[in-house]
Amino acid sequence: MTSPTESSGAPRMTATGFQALYRFLRSKTTLPKANGKPDALRHLTPERVAAAVAEVRLGRTVSLAAPIGTTAGPDDPEPAVHTMTGPALAELNAPGLHFATDRFAMNVHSNANSHLDALCHVVFDGELYGGVPAGTVRTEAAGALTVDLLKDGLVGRGVLLDIPRLRGVPWLEPGDHVTTADLTAAEAAQEVRVGPGDLLFIRVGHRRRRTEHGPWDASVARTGLHPTALRLLAEREVAVMGSDGNNDTAPSAVEDIAFPVHVLAIQAMGIHLMDYLQFEDLTPICAQAGRWSFLCVVAPLRLPGATGSPVNPIAVL
């Protein structure tokens, strides 16, 4: 693996600069009333959901998730455990009815598996999103802003911005940053514009690099967004964001804050994030069709008290 590098022209941020950006983005967010929708989800109106159905023209469905890994690796030292619980060996060839059954156990927030972060996932300065006290997260379960907030799913217009395609490379190297200029240039190159209520997906090529070169310790070296790119999401009123990486770069661009994008998106703005998706099945279809928007359906598991969920977003073109 090559050593992490700074992205071209992407500056590091001081803690003071990050705090100023944090306050700015939080000031642009209308906090929900008790049991109300987060500001970002309010952008995903019934009218916009209905309009997103018009994106379906080919009748094709494509998964945006990677297979759940059950083998330990440098980016997944605690992989999912898949155990067959039935049938018993004696039942395999016995007459009569028997059932094959199994059980999964996993670390939802690993650096390998596709997952969605609930708004209770990020604690910053003693608070969750909307000023909810961090004490609502207990050892047995989270008490507010859990993944069950999305029990009815996320359905809307998905937009994929392919940054490696823009730069003419197969992937961005770990340590590189996606900037606001990258996002707007990708919009222009792909002739698409991100708008209110959209589910924004940003390809950095993490999955392709992992497939071709093998896994690495993504906790210390990975590609993500530069924190200043979150201004564009606020301006465009994006509802949800997902990437084939972690969304945050490592090493971080901000002094003493390892996950600035998670803090800004989840805790300041109320935007659900999806980490470690895969777009290698979708990108050739979008390129061939000449369009980069689609209907997207996301159905997290109903896990009361959970800080996230494994997820399998489906693009419908």
mmCIF file of N, CA and C in Angstrom, residues 25-155:
data_model
loop_
_atom_site.group_PDB
_atom_site.id
_atom_site.type_symbol
_atom_site.label_atom_id
_atom_site.label_comp_id
_atom_site.label_asym_id
_atom_site.label_seq_id
_atom_site.Cartn_x
_atom_site.Cartn_y
_atom_site.Cartn_z
ATOM 1 N N LEU A 25 -22.614 25.145 10.250
ATOM 2 C CA LEU A 25 -23.513 24.109 9.754
ATOM 3 C C LEU A 25 -24.645 23.847 10.731
ATOM 4 N N ARG A 26 -24.349 23.907 11.998
ATOM 5 C CA ARG A 26 -25.409 23.700 12.982
ATOM 6 C C ARG A 26 -26.414 24.852 12.933
ATOM 7 N N SER A 27 -25.930 26.038 12.647
ATOM 8 C CA SER A 27 -26.843 27.188 12.568
ATOM 9 C C SER A 27 -27.779 27.094 11.371
ATOM 10 N N LYS A 28 -27.382 26.311 10.362
ATOM 11 C CA LYS A 28 -28.212 26.146 9.171
ATOM 12 C C LYS A 28 -29.225 25.024 9.319
ATOM 13 N N THR A 29 -29.212 24.352 10.461
ATOM 14 C CA THR A 29 -30.085 23.211 10.681
ATOM 15 C C THR A 29 -31.238 23.600 11.592
ATOM 16 N N THR A 30 -32.433 23.316 11.169
ATOM 17 C CA THR A 30 -33.613 23.534 11.996
ATOM 18 C C THR A 30 -33.822 22.291 12.840
ATOM 19 N N LEU A 31 -33.662 22.434 14.140
ATOM 20 C CA LEU A 31 -33.743 21.272 15.012
ATOM 21 C C LEU A 31 -35.183 20.804 15.137
ATOM 22 N N PRO A 32 -35.400 19.488 15.215
ATOM 23 C CA PRO A 32 -36.771 18.955 15.268
ATOM 24 C C PRO A 32 -37.407 19.155 16.630
ATOM 25 N N LYS A 33 -38.721 19.216 16.637
ATOM 26 C CA LYS A 33 -39.450 19.174 17.889
ATOM 27 C C LYS A 33 -39.397 17.749 18.432
ATOM 28 N N ALA A 34 -39.875 17.567 19.631
ATOM 29 C CA ALA A 34 -39.853 16.233 20.241
ATOM 30 C C ALA A 34 -40.482 15.214 19.302
ATOM 31 N N ASN A 35 -39.746 14.126 19.051
ATOM 32 C CA ASN A 35 -40.193 13.014 18.201
ATOM 33 C C ASN A 35 -40.400 13.424 16.742
ATOM 34 N N GLY A 36 -39.915 14.618 16.365
ATOM 35 C CA GLY A 36 -40.035 15.045 14.980
ATOM 36 C C GLY A 36 -38.898 14.515 14.124
ATOM 37 N N LYS A 37 -39.023 14.714 12.811
ATOM 38 C CA LYS A 37 -37.983 14.262 11.895
ATOM 39 C C LYS A 37 -36.777 15.181 11.965
ATOM 40 N N PRO A 38 -35.568 14.627 11.828
ATOM 41 C CA PRO A 38 -34.388 15.472 11.693
ATOM 42 C C PRO A 38 -34.530 16.369 10.468
ATOM 43 N N ASP A 39 -33.837 17.492 10.497
ATOM 44 C CA ASP A 39 -33.952 18.470 9.424
ATOM 45 C C ASP A 39 -33.677 17.844 8.061
ATOM 46 N N ALA A 40 -32.626 17.020 7.972
ATOM 47 C CA ALA A 40 -32.257 16.441 6.679
ATOM 48 C C ALA A 40 -33.374 15.574 6.114
ATOM 49 N N LEU A 41 -34.030 14.795 6.969
ATOM 50 C CA LEU A 41 -35.105 13.921 6.481
ATOM 51 C C LEU A 41 -36.336 14.713 6.082
ATOM 52 N N ARG A 42 -36.515 15.891 6.649
ATOM 53 C CA ARG A 42 -37.656 16.711 6.250
ATOM 54 C C ARG A 42 -37.511 17.205 4.812
ATOM 55 N N HIS A 43 -36.276 17.196 4.299
ATOM 56 C CA HIS A 43 -36.074 17.548 2.889
ATOM 57 C C HIS A 43 -36.608 16.454 1.963
ATOM 58 N N LEU A 44 -36.741 15.250 2.502
ATOM 59 C CA LEU A 44 -37.214 14.115 1.703
ATOM 60 C C LEU A 44 -38.739 14.067 1.818
ATOM 61 N N THR A 45 -39.389 14.973 1.128
ATOM 62 C CA THR A 45 -40.839 15.134 1.232
ATOM 63 C C THR A 45 -41.570 14.068 0.412
ATOM 64 N N PRO A 46 -42.861 13.822 0.707
ATOM 65 C CA PRO A 46 -43.639 12.884 -0.112
ATOM 66 C C PRO A 46 -43.632 13.261 -1.587
ATOM 67 N N GLU A 47 -43.650 14.545 -1.882
ATOM 68 C CA GLU A 47 -43.633 14.984 -3.284
ATOM 69 C C GLU A 47 -42.323 14.600 -3.959
ATOM 70 N N ARG A 48 -41.217 14.718 -3.229
ATOM 71 C CA ARG A 48 -39.915 14.351 -3.814
ATOM 72 C C ARG A 48 -39.770 12.845 -3.948
ATOM 73 N N VAL A 49 -40.336 12.109 -3.016
ATOM 74 C CA VAL A 49 -40.330 10.645 -3.147
ATOM 75 C C VAL A 49 -41.123 10.236 -4.382
ATOM 76 N N ALA A 50 -42.297 10.815 -4.565
ATOM 77 C CA ALA A 50 -43.115 10.494 -5.737
ATOM 78 C C ALA A 50 -42.400 10.860 -7.025
ATOM 79 N N ALA A 51 -41.719 12.015 -7.025
ATOM 80 C CA ALA A 51 -41.001 12.446 -8.222
ATOM 81 C C ALA A 51 -39.840 11.504 -8.537
ATOM 82 N N ALA A 52 -39.236 10.908 -7.506
ATOM 83 C CA ALA A 52 -38.098 10.012 -7.715
ATOM 84 C C ALA A 52 -38.479 8.761 -8.488
ATOM 85 N N VAL A 53 -39.743 8.392 -8.425
ATOM 86 C CA VAL A 53 -40.206 7.202 -9.160
ATOM 87 C C VAL A 53 -40.006 7.389 -10.660
ATOM 88 N N ALA A 54 -40.022 8.627 -11.128
ATOM 89 C CA ALA A 54 -39.832 8.904 -12.559
ATOM 90 C C ALA A 54 -38.425 8.578 -13.030
ATOM 91 N N GLU A 55 -37.503 8.340 -12.088
ATOM 92 C CA GLU A 55 -36.136 7.959 -12.447
ATOM 93 C C GLU A 55 -36.064 6.542 -13.012
ATOM 94 N N VAL A 56 -37.104 5.752 -12.792
ATOM 95 C CA VAL A 56 -37.086 4.354 -13.236
ATOM 96 C C VAL A 56 -37.444 4.285 -14.709
ATOM 97 N N ARG A 57 -36.489 3.856 -15.535
ATOM 98 C CA ARG A 57 -36.708 3.753 -16.978
ATOM 99 C C ARG A 57 -36.284 2.396 -17.536
ATOM 100 N N LEU A 58 -35.259 1.797 -16.955
ATOM 101 C CA LEU A 58 -34.746 0.535 -17.462
ATOM 102 C C LEU A 58 -35.360 -0.671 -16.762
ATOM 103 N N GLY A 59 -35.936 -0.456 -15.581
ATOM 104 C CA GLY A 59 -36.485 -1.572 -14.816
ATOM 105 C C GLY A 59 -35.414 -2.470 -14.232
ATOM 106 N N ARG A 60 -34.216 -1.927 -14.003
ATOM 107 C CA ARG A 60 -33.109 -2.708 -13.452
ATOM 108 C C ARG A 60 -32.889 -2.343 -11.998
ATOM 109 N N THR A 61 -32.559 -3.343 -11.188
ATOM 110 C CA THR A 61 -32.243 -3.123 -9.783
ATOM 111 C C THR A 61 -30.793 -3.528 -9.528
ATOM 112 N N VAL A 62 -30.093 -2.727 -8.714
ATOM 113 C CA VAL A 62 -28.679 -2.960 -8.445
ATOM 114 C C VAL A 62 -28.409 -2.750 -6.960
ATOM 115 N N SER A 63 -27.731 -3.697 -6.340
ATOM 116 C CA SER A 63 -27.352 -3.563 -4.940
ATOM 117 C C SER A 63 -26.167 -2.613 -4.799
ATOM 118 N N LEU A 64 -26.198 -1.791 -3.753
ATOM 119 C CA LEU A 64 -25.080 -0.899 -3.442
ATOM 120 C C LEU A 64 -24.317 -1.372 -2.203
ATOM 121 N N ALA A 65 -24.514 -2.614 -1.810
ATOM 122 C CA ALA A 65 -23.862 -3.154 -0.622
ATOM 123 C C ALA A 65 -22.833 -4.202 -1.007
ATOM 124 N N ALA A 66 -21.839 -4.335 -0.161
ATOM 125 C CA ALA A 66 -20.855 -5.405 -0.321
ATOM 126 C C ALA A 66 -21.320 -6.636 0.453
ATOM 127 N N PRO A 67 -20.893 -7.841 0.062
ATOM 128 C CA PRO A 67 -21.223 -9.029 0.850
ATOM 129 C C PRO A 67 -20.656 -8.895 2.265
ATOM 130 N N ILE A 68 -21.404 -9.361 3.250
ATOM 131 C CA ILE A 68 -20.922 -9.318 4.634
ATOM 132 C C ILE A 68 -19.757 -10.284 4.786
ATOM 133 N N GLY A 69 -18.653 -9.788 5.319
ATOM 134 C CA GLY A 69 -17.450 -10.607 5.452
ATOM 135 C C GLY A 69 -17.447 -11.429 6.728
ATOM 136 N N THR A 70 -16.989 -12.663 6.620
ATOM 137 C CA THR A 70 -16.884 -13.543 7.782
ATOM 138 C C THR A 70 -15.461 -14.021 8.016
ATOM 139 N N THR A 71 -14.499 -13.413 7.294
ATOM 140 C CA THR A 71 -13.091 -13.768 7.449
ATOM 141 C C THR A 71 -12.325 -12.574 8.000
ATOM 142 N N ALA A 72 -11.541 -12.780 9.024
ATOM 143 C CA ALA A 72 -10.788 -11.688 9.641
ATOM 144 C C ALA A 72 -9.750 -11.132 8.671
ATOM 145 N N GLY A 73 -9.558 -9.821 8.733
ATOM 146 C CA GLY A 73 -8.564 -9.164 7.893
ATOM 147 C C GLY A 73 -8.103 -7.891 8.557
ATOM 148 N N PRO A 74 -7.135 -7.183 7.956
ATOM 149 C CA PRO A 74 -6.604 -5.972 8.576
ATOM 150 C C PRO A 74 -7.630 -4.867 8.760
ATOM 151 N N ASP A 75 -8.681 -4.857 7.935
ATOM 152 C CA ASP A 75 -9.724 -3.851 8.105
ATOM 153 C C ASP A 75 -10.954 -4.393 8.824
ATOM 154 N N ASP A 76 -10.913 -5.663 9.213
ATOM 155 C CA ASP A 76 -12.069 -6.290 9.851
ATOM 156 C C ASP A 76 -11.600 -7.370 10.826
ATOM 157 N N PRO A 77 -10.916 -6.967 11.908
ATOM 158 C CA PRO A 77 -10.380 -7.966 12.832
ATOM 159 C C PRO A 77 -11.449 -8.735 13.588
ATOM 160 N N GLU A 78 -12.670 -8.180 13.656
ATOM 161 C CA GLU A 78 -13.789 -8.878 14.291
ATOM 162 C C GLU A 78 -14.897 -9.070 13.265
ATOM 163 N N PRO A 79 -14.715 -9.982 12.324
ATOM 164 C CA PRO A 79 -15.698 -10.141 11.246
ATOM 165 C C PRO A 79 -17.011 -10.703 11.766
ATOM 166 N N ALA A 80 -18.010 -10.642 10.916
ATOM 167 C CA ALA A 80 -19.293 -11.244 11.259
ATOM 168 C C ALA A 80 -19.118 -12.747 11.464
ATOM 169 N N VAL A 81 -19.892 -13.273 12.381
ATOM 170 C CA VAL A 81 -19.861 -14.708 12.665
ATOM 171 C C VAL A 81 -21.154 -15.328 12.151
ATOM 172 N N HIS A 82 -21.010 -16.262 11.245
ATOM 173 C CA HIS A 82 -22.153 -16.962 10.667
ATOM 174 C C HIS A 82 -22.118 -18.407 11.141
ATOM 175 N N THR A 83 -23.154 -18.796 11.839
ATOM 176 C CA THR A 83 -23.218 -20.145 12.396
ATOM 177 C C THR A 83 -24.473 -20.845 11.910
ATOM 178 N N MET A 84 -24.308 -22.072 11.416
ATOM 179 C CA MET A 84 -25.468 -22.887 11.061
ATOM 180 C C MET A 84 -26.024 -23.516 12.335
ATOM 181 N N THR A 85 -27.303 -23.306 12.580
ATOM 182 C CA THR A 85 -27.935 -23.842 13.790
ATOM 183 C C THR A 85 -28.830 -25.046 13.500
ATOM 184 N N GLY A 86 -28.965 -25.380 12.253
ATOM 185 C CA GLY A 86 -29.771 -26.549 11.898
ATOM 186 C C GLY A 86 -29.686 -26.781 10.393
ATOM 187 N N PRO A 87 -30.003 -27.965 9.923
ATOM 188 C CA PRO A 87 -30.466 -29.121 10.700
ATOM 189 C C PRO A 87 -29.312 -29.873 11.351
ATOM 190 N N ALA A 88 -29.616 -30.728 12.299
ATOM 191 C CA ALA A 88 -28.604 -31.603 12.882
ATOM 192 C C ALA A 88 -28.117 -32.577 11.817
ATOM 193 N N LEU A 89 -26.882 -33.036 11.965
ATOM 194 C CA LEU A 89 -26.296 -33.933 10.961
ATOM 195 C C LEU A 89 -27.173 -35.159 10.730
ATOM 196 N N ALA A 90 -27.768 -35.649 11.792
ATOM 197 C CA ALA A 90 -28.594 -36.858 11.657
ATOM 198 C C ALA A 90 -29.851 -36.599 10.837
ATOM 199 N N GLU A 91 -30.238 -35.333 10.730
ATOM 200 C CA GLU A 91 -31.470 -35.002 10.016
ATOM 201 C C GLU A 91 -31.258 -34.784 8.523
ATOM 202 N N LEU A 92 -29.999 -34.604 8.090
ATOM 203 C CA LEU A 92 -29.741 -34.208 6.708
ATOM 204 C C LEU A 92 -30.334 -35.182 5.698
ATOM 205 N N ASN A 93 -30.189 -36.463 5.949
ATOM 206 C CA ASN A 93 -30.688 -37.457 5.001
ATOM 207 C C ASN A 93 -31.861 -38.257 5.572
ATOM 208 N N ALA A 94 -32.410 -37.749 6.683
ATOM 209 C CA ALA A 94 -33.539 -38.461 7.294
ATOM 210 C C ALA A 94 -34.826 -38.094 6.582
ATOM 211 N N PRO A 95 -35.783 -38.986 6.563
ATOM 212 C CA PRO A 95 -37.076 -38.669 5.929
ATOM 213 C C PRO A 95 -37.834 -37.607 6.727
ATOM 214 N N GLY A 96 -38.804 -37.009 6.077
ATOM 215 C CA GLY A 96 -39.619 -36.013 6.755
ATOM 216 C C GLY A 96 -39.097 -34.601 6.536
ATOM 217 N N LEU A 97 -39.749 -33.646 7.196
ATOM 218 C CA LEU A 97 -39.451 -32.224 7.017
ATOM 219 C C LEU A 97 -38.412 -31.739 8.014
ATOM 220 N N HIS A 98 -37.397 -30.997 7.507
ATOM 221 C CA HIS A 98 -36.383 -30.393 8.361
ATOM 222 C C HIS A 98 -36.051 -29.022 7.787
ATOM 223 N N PHE A 99 -35.531 -28.125 8.616
ATOM 224 C CA PHE A 99 -35.210 -26.772 8.182
ATOM 225 C C PHE A 99 -33.723 -26.465 8.363
ATOM 226 N N ALA A 100 -33.163 -25.791 7.370
ATOM 227 C CA ALA A 100 -31.814 -25.238 7.527
ATOM 228 C C ALA A 100 -31.950 -23.869 8.190
ATOM 229 N N THR A 101 -31.244 -23.640 9.283
ATOM 230 C CA THR A 101 -31.326 -22.387 10.031
ATOM 231 C C THR A 101 -29.932 -21.898 10.385
ATOM 232 N N ASP A 102 -29.822 -20.601 10.606
ATOM 233 C CA ASP A 102 -28.507 -20.041 10.901
ATOM 234 C C ASP A 102 -28.633 -18.776 11.737
ATOM 235 N N ARG A 103 -27.482 -18.262 12.188
ATOM 236 C CA ARG A 103 -27.434 -17.080 13.035
ATOM 237 C C ARG A 103 -26.238 -16.219 12.611
ATOM 238 N N PHE A 104 -26.460 -14.891 12.579
ATOM 239 C CA PHE A 104 -25.384 -13.950 12.307
ATOM 240 C C PHE A 104 -25.147 -13.082 13.536
ATOM 241 N N ALA A 105 -23.891 -12.775 13.817
ATOM 242 C CA ALA A 105 -23.520 -11.782 14.826
ATOM 243 C C ALA A 105 -22.424 -10.917 14.209
ATOM 244 N N MET A 106 -22.523 -9.582 14.380
ATOM 245 C CA MET A 106 -21.554 -8.729 13.709
ATOM 246 C C MET A 106 -21.350 -7.409 14.433
ATOM 247 N N ASN A 107 -20.194 -6.812 14.197
ATOM 248 C CA ASN A 107 -19.914 -5.444 14.596
ATOM 249 C C ASN A 107 -20.437 -4.555 13.476
ATOM 250 N N VAL A 108 -21.531 -3.853 13.735
ATOM 251 C CA VAL A 108 -22.169 -3.064 12.681
ATOM 252 C C VAL A 108 -21.214 -2.013 12.117
ATOM 253 N N HIS A 109 -20.452 -1.346 12.990
ATOM 254 C CA HIS A 109 -19.636 -0.208 12.564
ATOM 255 C C HIS A 109 -18.191 -0.627 12.262
ATOM 256 N N SER A 110 -18.029 -1.702 11.520
ATOM 257 C CA SER A 110 -16.679 -2.137 11.153
ATOM 258 C C SER A 110 -16.173 -1.335 9.967
ATOM 259 N N ASN A 111 -14.919 -1.542 9.608
ATOM 260 C CA ASN A 111 -14.319 -0.870 8.461
ATOM 261 C C ASN A 111 -14.404 -1.716 7.197
ATOM 262 N N ALA A 112 -15.351 -2.660 7.172
ATOM 263 C CA ALA A 112 -15.468 -3.526 6.005
ATOM 264 C C ALA A 112 -16.907 -3.688 5.531
ATOM 265 N N ASN A 113 -17.855 -3.782 6.451
ATOM 266 C CA ASN A 113 -19.222 -4.110 6.062
ATOM 267 C C ASN A 113 -20.067 -2.873 5.785
ATOM 268 N N SER A 114 -20.938 -2.957 4.801
ATOM 269 C CA SER A 114 -21.838 -1.860 4.448
ATOM 270 C C SER A 114 -22.836 -1.647 5.578
ATOM 271 N N HIS A 115 -22.926 -0.416 6.064
ATOM 272 C CA HIS A 115 -23.830 -0.153 7.174
ATOM 273 C C HIS A 115 -24.307 1.293 7.168
ATOM 274 N N LEU A 116 -25.392 1.533 7.898
ATOM 275 C CA LEU A 116 -25.955 2.869 8.072
ATOM 276 C C LEU A 116 -25.757 3.299 9.513
ATOM 277 N N ASP A 117 -25.346 4.554 9.696
ATOM 278 C CA ASP A 117 -25.160 5.113 11.027
ATOM 279 C C ASP A 117 -26.430 5.828 11.482
ATOM 280 N N ALA A 118 -26.930 5.467 12.652
ATOM 281 C CA ALA A 118 -28.045 6.195 13.247
ATOM 282 C C ALA A 118 -27.531 7.513 13.816
ATOM 283 N N LEU A 119 -28.443 8.422 14.123
ATOM 284 C CA LEU A 119 -28.042 9.730 14.621
ATOM 285 C C LEU A 119 -27.522 9.682 16.057
ATOM 286 N N CYS A 120 -27.745 8.561 16.750
ATOM 287 C CA CYS A 120 -27.188 8.407 18.096
ATOM 288 C C CYS A 120 -25.765 7.860 18.071
ATOM 289 N N HIS A 121 -25.223 7.651 16.880
ATOM 290 C CA HIS A 121 -23.894 7.038 16.752
ATOM 291 C C HIS A 121 -22.771 7.991 17.147
ATOM 292 N N VAL A 122 -22.978 9.291 17.000
ATOM 293 C CA VAL A 122 -21.903 10.264 17.216
ATOM 294 C C VAL A 122 -22.209 11.140 18.430
ATOM 295 N N VAL A 123 -21.326 11.103 19.410
ATOM 296 C CA VAL A 123 -21.384 11.981 20.574
ATOM 297 C C VAL A 123 -20.278 13.019 20.422
ATOM 298 N N PHE A 124 -20.630 14.294 20.516
ATOM 299 C CA PHE A 124 -19.635 15.368 20.394
ATOM 300 C C PHE A 124 -19.911 16.417 21.464
ATOM 301 N N ASP A 125 -18.905 16.677 22.260
ATOM 302 C CA ASP A 125 -19.023 17.642 23.358
ATOM 303 C C ASP A 125 -20.228 17.348 24.245
ATOM 304 N N GLY A 126 -20.436 16.060 24.517
ATOM 305 C CA GLY A 126 -21.472 15.657 25.460
ATOM 306 C C GLY A 126 -22.882 15.642 24.918
ATOM 307 N N GLU A 127 -23.027 15.788 23.599
ATOM 308 C CA GLU A 127 -24.366 15.835 23.016
ATOM 309 C C GLU A 127 -24.472 14.967 21.773
ATOM 310 N N LEU A 128 -25.715 14.528 21.501
ATOM 311 C CA LEU A 128 -26.063 13.935 20.226
ATOM 312 C C LEU A 128 -26.659 15.037 19.351
ATOM 313 N N TYR A 129 -27.105 14.667 18.170
ATOM 314 C CA TYR A 129 -27.775 15.615 17.277
ATOM 315 C C TYR A 129 -28.948 16.295 17.983
ATOM 316 N N GLY A 130 -29.111 17.577 17.691
ATOM 317 C CA GLY A 130 -30.240 18.315 18.233
ATOM 318 C C GLY A 130 -30.126 18.652 19.694
ATOM 319 N N GLY A 131 -28.915 18.524 20.277
ATOM 320 C CA GLY A 131 -28.739 18.828 21.687
ATOM 321 C C GLY A 131 -29.225 17.752 22.626
ATOM 322 N N VAL A 132 -29.545 16.568 22.092
ATOM 323 C CA VAL A 132 -29.981 15.454 22.946
ATOM 324 C C VAL A 132 -28.813 15.038 23.841
ATOM 325 N N PRO A 133 -29.010 14.936 25.142
ATOM 326 C CA PRO A 133 -27.907 14.585 26.039
ATOM 327 C C PRO A 133 -27.296 13.230 25.696
ATOM 328 N N ALA A 134 -25.981 13.165 25.788
ATOM 329 C CA ALA A 134 -25.305 11.907 25.486
ATOM 330 C C ALA A 134 -25.700 10.805 26.452
ATOM 331 N N GLY A 135 -26.191 11.187 27.647
ATOM 332 C CA GLY A 135 -26.594 10.199 28.630
ATOM 333 C C GLY A 135 -27.764 9.346 28.214
ATOM 334 N N THR A 136 -28.435 9.711 27.115
ATOM 335 C CA THR A 136 -29.523 8.856 26.617
ATOM 336 C C THR A 136 -28.986 7.556 26.025
ATOM 337 N N VAL A 137 -27.674 7.509 25.731
ATOM 338 C CA VAL A 137 -27.046 6.269 25.260
ATOM 339 C C VAL A 137 -26.606 5.479 26.478
ATOM 340 N N ARG A 138 -27.241 4.365 26.709
ATOM 341 C CA ARG A 138 -26.957 3.510 27.861
ATOM 342 C C ARG A 138 -26.136 2.299 27.447
ATOM 343 N N THR A 139 -25.623 1.582 28.429
ATOM 344 C CA THR A 139 -24.843 0.389 28.118
ATOM 345 C C THR A 139 -25.697 -0.695 27.480
ATOM 346 N N GLU A 140 -26.992 -0.704 27.787
ATOM 347 C CA GLU A 140 -27.853 -1.745 27.225
ATOM 348 C C GLU A 140 -28.470 -1.347 25.892
ATOM 349 N N ALA A 141 -28.622 -0.055 25.626
ATOM 350 C CA ALA A 141 -29.221 0.399 24.363
ATOM 351 C C ALA A 141 -29.211 1.917 24.325
ATOM 352 N N ALA A 142 -29.319 2.470 23.123
ATOM 353 C CA ALA A 142 -29.503 3.910 22.976
ATOM 354 C C ALA A 142 -30.969 4.237 23.214
ATOM 355 N N GLY A 143 -31.222 5.412 23.823
ATOM 356 C CA GLY A 143 -32.583 5.752 24.172
ATOM 357 C C GLY A 143 -33.233 6.774 23.269
ATOM 358 N N ALA A 144 -32.488 7.313 22.315
ATOM 359 C CA ALA A 144 -33.040 8.336 21.416
ATOM 360 C C ALA A 144 -32.256 8.326 20.116
ATOM 361 N N LEU A 145 -32.896 8.788 19.045
ATOM 362 C CA LEU A 145 -32.260 8.933 17.730
ATOM 363 C C LEU A 145 -31.675 7.621 17.215
ATOM 364 N N THR A 146 -32.319 6.507 17.531
ATOM 365 C CA THR A 146 -31.819 5.202 17.119
ATOM 366 C C THR A 146 -32.168 4.923 15.660
ATOM 367 N N VAL A 147 -31.688 3.797 15.164
ATOM 368 C CA VAL A 147 -31.941 3.447 13.771
ATOM 369 C C VAL A 147 -33.427 3.197 13.519
ATOM 370 N N ASP A 148 -34.176 2.950 14.572
ATOM 371 C CA ASP A 148 -35.614 2.734 14.400
ATOM 372 C C ASP A 148 -36.326 4.003 13.934
ATOM 373 N N LEU A 149 -35.620 5.133 13.971
ATOM 374 C CA LEU A 149 -36.160 6.360 13.401
ATOM 375 C C LEU A 149 -36.460 6.181 11.914
ATOM 376 N N LEU A 150 -35.765 5.218 11.292
ATOM 377 C CA LEU A 150 -35.926 4.951 9.861
ATOM 378 C C LEU A 150 -36.738 3.689 9.614
ATOM 379 N N LYS A 151 -37.645 3.389 10.507
ATOM 380 C CA LYS A 151 -38.408 2.142 10.391
ATOM 381 C C LYS A 151 -39.215 2.058 9.101
ATOM 382 N N ASP A 152 -39.583 3.203 8.530
ATOM 383 C CA ASP A 152 -40.337 3.205 7.276
ATOM 384 C C ASP A 152 -39.427 3.275 6.055
ATOM 385 N N GLY A 153 -38.125 3.210 6.269
ATOM 386 C CA GLY A 153 -37.175 3.183 5.170
ATOM 387 C C GLY A 153 -36.844 4.564 4.627
ATOM 388 N N LEU A 154 -35.900 4.589 3.720
ATOM 389 C CA LEU A 154 -35.509 5.789 2.995
ATOM 390 C C LEU A 154 -35.724 5.523 1.514
ATOM 391 N N VAL A 155 -36.567 6.298 0.894
ATOM 392 C CA VAL A 155 -36.855 6.154 -0.530
ATOM 393 C C VAL A 155 -36.776 7.531 -1.160
#
